[in-house]
Coordinates of N, CA and C in Angstrom, one line a residue:
X1 N 4.7 22.7 7.0 CA 5.1 22.8 5.6 C 4.0 22.1 4.7
X2 N 3.5 22.7 3.7 CA 2.5 22.2 2.8 C 3.2 21.4 1.7
X3 N 2.8 20.2 1.4 CA 3.3 19.5 0.3 C 2.4 19.7 -0.9
X4 N 2.9 20.1 -2.0 CA 2.1 20.3 -3.2 C 2.4 19.3 -4.3
X5 N 1.4 18.8 -4.9 CA 1.5 17.8 -5.9 C 1.0 18.4 -7.3
X6 N 1.5 17.9 -8.3 CA 1.0 18.2 -9.7 C 0.1 17.1 -10.0
X7 N -1.2 17.4 -10.3 CA -2.2 16.3 -10.5 C -1.8 15.5 -11.7
X8 N -1.1 16.0 -12.7 CA -0.8 15.3 -13.9 C 0.4 14.3 -13.7
X9 N 1.1 14.4 -12.5 CA 2.2 13.6 -12.2 C 1.8 12.5 -11.2
X10 N 0.6 12.5 -10.7 CA 0.2 11.5 -9.7 C -0.3 10.3 -10.3
X11 N 0.2 9.1 -9.9 CA -0.3 7.8 -10.4 C -1.7 7.6 -9.8
X12 N -2.5 6.8 -10.5 CA -3.9 6.6 -10.2 C -4.0 5.7 -9.0
X13 N -3.1 4.7 -8.8 CA -3.2 3.7 -7.7 C -2.0 3.7 -6.8
X14 N -2.3 3.5 -5.5 CA -1.2 3.4 -4.6 C -1.5 2.2 -3.6
X15 N -0.5 1.5 -3.3 CA -0.6 0.4 -2.3 C 0.4 0.7 -1.2
X16 N -0.1 0.8 0.0 CA 0.7 1.1 1.2 C 0.7 0.0 2.2
X17 N 1.9 -0.4 2.6 CA 2.0 -1.5 3.6 C 2.4 -1.0 5.0
X18 N 1.6 -1.4 6.0 CA 1.9 -0.9 7.4 C 2.2 -2.2 8.2
X19 N 3.1 -2.0 9.2 CA 3.5 -3.1 10.1 C 2.5 -3.1 11.3
X20 N 2.8 -3.9 12.3 CA 2.0 -4.0 13.5 C 1.7 -2.7 14.3
X21 N 2.5 -1.7 14.0 CA 2.4 -0.4 14.7 C 1.2 0.4 14.2
X22 N 0.5 0.0 13.2 CA -0.6 0.7 12.6 C -0.2 1.8 11.7
X23 N -1.0 2.9 11.7 CA -0.8 4.0 10.7 C 0.5 4.7 10.9
X24 N 1.2 4.5 12.0 CA 2.5 5.1 12.2 C 3.7 4.2 11.7
X25 N 3.3 3.1 11.1 CA 4.3 2.0 10.8 C 4.4 1.7 9.3
X26 N 4.3 2.7 8.5 CA 4.4 2.5 7.0 C 5.8 2.0 6.7
X27 N 5.9 0.8 6.0 CA 7.2 0.3 5.6 C 7.4 0.2 4.1
X28 N 6.3 0.4 3.3 CA 6.5 0.4 1.9 C 5.3 1.0 1.2
X29 N 5.6 1.7 0.1 CA 4.5 2.3 -0.7 C 4.9 2.2 -2.1
X30 N 4.0 1.8 -3.0 CA 4.2 1.6 -4.4 C 3.1 2.3 -5.1
X31 N 3.4 3.0 -6.2 CA 2.4 3.7 -7.0 C 2.3 3.1 -8.4
X32 N 1.2 3.1 -9.0 CA 1.0 2.5 -10.3 C -0.1 3.2 -11.1
X33 N 0.0 3.1 -12.4 CA -1.1 3.5 -13.3 C -2.1 2.4 -13.5
X34 N -1.8 1.2 -13.1 CA -2.6 0.1 -13.2 C -3.1 -0.4 -11.8
X35 N -4.3 -1.0 -11.7 CA -4.8 -1.5 -10.4 C -4.0 -2.6 -9.9
X36 N -4.0 -2.8 -8.6 CA -3.3 -4.0 -8.0 C -4.2 -5.2 -7.9
X37 N -3.7 -6.3 -7.7 CA -4.5 -7.5 -7.5 C -5.2 -7.4 -6.1
X38 N -6.5 -7.7 -6.0 CA -7.2 -7.6 -4.7 C -6.5 -8.5 -3.7
X39 N -6.5 -8.0 -2.5 CA -6.0 -8.8 -1.3 C -7.0 -8.8 -0.3
X40 N -6.9 -9.8 0.6 CA -7.9 -10.1 1.7 C -7.2 -10.3 3.0
X41 N -8.0 -10.0 4.1 CA -7.5 -10.3 5.4 C -7.1 -11.8 5.5
X42 N -6.0 -12.0 6.1 CA -5.5 -13.4 6.2 C -4.5 -13.8 5.1
X43 N -4.5 -13.1 4.0 CA -3.5 -13.3 3.0 C -2.1 -13.1 3.5
X44 N -1.2 -13.8 3.0 CA 0.2 -13.5 3.4 C 0.9 -12.9 2.2
X45 N 1.7 -11.9 2.5 CA 2.4 -11.2 1.4 C 3.9 -11.1 1.7
X46 N 4.7 -11.1 0.7 CA 6.1 -10.9 0.8 C 6.5 -9.8 -0.2
X47 N 6.5 -8.6 0.3 CA 6.9 -7.4 -0.5 C 8.4 -7.3 -0.7
X48 N 8.8 -8.0 -1.7 CA 10.3 -8.2 -2.0 C 11.0 -6.9 -2.3
X49 N 10.4 -5.9 -2.8 CA 11.1 -4.6 -3.1 C 11.0 -3.6 -1.9
X50 N 10.4 -4.0 -0.8 CA 10.4 -3.1 0.4 C 11.8 -3.0 1.0
X51 N 12.1 -1.9 1.5 CA 13.4 -1.7 2.2 C 13.6 -2.8 3.3
X52 N 14.7 -3.5 3.2 CA 15.0 -4.5 4.3 C 14.3 -5.8 4.1
X53 N 13.6 -6.0 3.0 CA 12.8 -7.2 2.8 C 13.7 -8.4 2.7
X54 N 13.3 -9.5 3.3 CA 14.0 -10.8 3.2 C 13.0 -11.9 2.9
X55 N 13.5 -12.9 2.1 CA 12.6 -13.9 1.7 C 12.0 -14.8 2.8
X56 N 12.6 -14.7 4.0 CA 12.1 -15.5 5.2 C 11.1 -14.6 6.1
X57 N 10.8 -13.4 5.7 CA 10.0 -12.6 6.5 C 8.6 -12.3 5.7
X58 N 7.6 -12.9 6.3 CA 6.3 -12.8 5.6 C 5.3 -12.0 6.5
X59 N 4.4 -11.3 5.8 CA 3.5 -10.4 6.5 C 2.0 -10.9 6.3
X60 N 1.3 -11.1 7.3 CA -0.1 -11.5 7.2 C -1.0 -10.3 7.3
X61 N -1.9 -10.2 6.3 CA -2.8 -9.0 6.3 C -3.8 -9.1 7.4
X62 N -3.9 -8.1 8.3 CA -4.8 -8.0 9.4 C -6.0 -7.1 9.1
X63 N -5.8 -6.1 8.2 CA -6.9 -5.2 7.9 C -6.6 -4.5 6.6
X64 N -7.6 -4.0 5.9 CA -7.4 -3.3 4.7 C -8.3 -2.0 4.7
X65 N -7.8 -0.9 4.3 CA -8.5 0.3 4.2 C -8.4 0.9 2.8
X66 N -9.5 1.4 2.3 CA -9.4 2.0 0.9 C -9.7 3.5 1.0
X67 N -8.9 4.3 0.4 CA -9.1 5.7 0.3 C -9.4 6.1 -1.1
X68 N -10.3 6.9 -1.4 CA -10.7 7.4 -2.7 C -10.8 8.9 -2.7
X69 N -10.0 9.5 -3.6 CA -10.1 11.0 -3.6 C -9.8 11.5 -5.0
X70 N -10.0 12.7 -5.3 CA -9.7 13.3 -6.6 C -8.5 14.2 -6.6
X71 N -7.7 14.1 -7.7 CA -6.6 15.0 -7.9 C -6.7 15.6 -9.3
X72 N -7.2 16.8 -9.4 CA -7.5 17.3 -10.7 C -8.6 16.6 -11.3
X73 N -8.4 16.0 -12.5 CA -9.5 15.3 -13.2 C -9.4 13.8 -12.9
X74 N -8.4 13.4 -12.2 CA -8.1 11.9 -11.9 C -8.8 11.5 -10.6
X75 N -9.3 10.3 -10.6 CA -9.7 9.7 -9.3 C -8.6 8.9 -8.8
X76 N -8.2 9.0 -7.5 CA -7.1 8.3 -6.9 C -7.6 7.2 -6.0
X77 N -7.0 6.0 -6.1 CA -7.3 4.9 -5.2 C -6.1 4.5 -4.4
X78 N -6.2 4.6 -3.1 CA -5.1 4.2 -2.2 C -5.6 3.1 -1.4
X79 N -4.9 2.0 -1.4 CA -5.2 0.8 -0.6 C -4.2 0.7 0.5
X80 N -4.6 0.7 1.8 CA -3.7 0.6 2.9 C -3.8 -0.8 3.4
X81 N -2.7 -1.5 3.5 CA -2.7 -2.9 3.9 C -2.0 -2.9 5.3
X82 N -2.7 -3.4 6.3 CA -2.1 -3.5 7.7 C -1.7 -4.9 7.9
X83 N -0.5 -5.1 8.5 CA 0.0 -6.5 8.6 C 0.6 -6.8 9.9
X84 N 0.9 -8.0 10.2 CA 1.7 -8.5 11.3 C 2.6 -9.6 10.8
X85 N 3.7 -9.8 11.5 CA 4.6 -10.9 11.1 C 3.9 -12.2 11.1
X86 N 4.3 -13.1 10.2 CA 3.7 -14.4 10.1 C 4.8 -15.4 9.8
X87 N 4.5 -16.7 10.1 CA 5.4 -17.8 9.7 C 5.2 -18.1 8.3
X88 N 6.3 -18.2 7.5 CA 6.2 -18.6 6.1 C 5.5 -20.0 5.9
X89 N 4.8 -20.1 4.9 CA 4.1 -21.4 4.6 C 5.1 -22.2 3.8
X90 N 5.2 -23.5 4.2 CA 6.1 -24.4 3.4 C 7.4 -24.6 4.0

């Protein structure tokens, strides 16, 4: 089945979070018209709006992948954040 998108409805930026299972382990995606704050390997993130998120579960960034493509007249930026469970700081 082919998924069709309307280019005028697609947000410019997407941030995707993956668990330790890699590309098959997407646990949260958020789209925005505005860019996201840069993240780096080793940063710890707490995606509070992710399904099942808890304040005591932290994710450490293990890898980052950037995808850039066009949709109609828009350039799209997708940042894939790969993570593993980490101990909260503090």
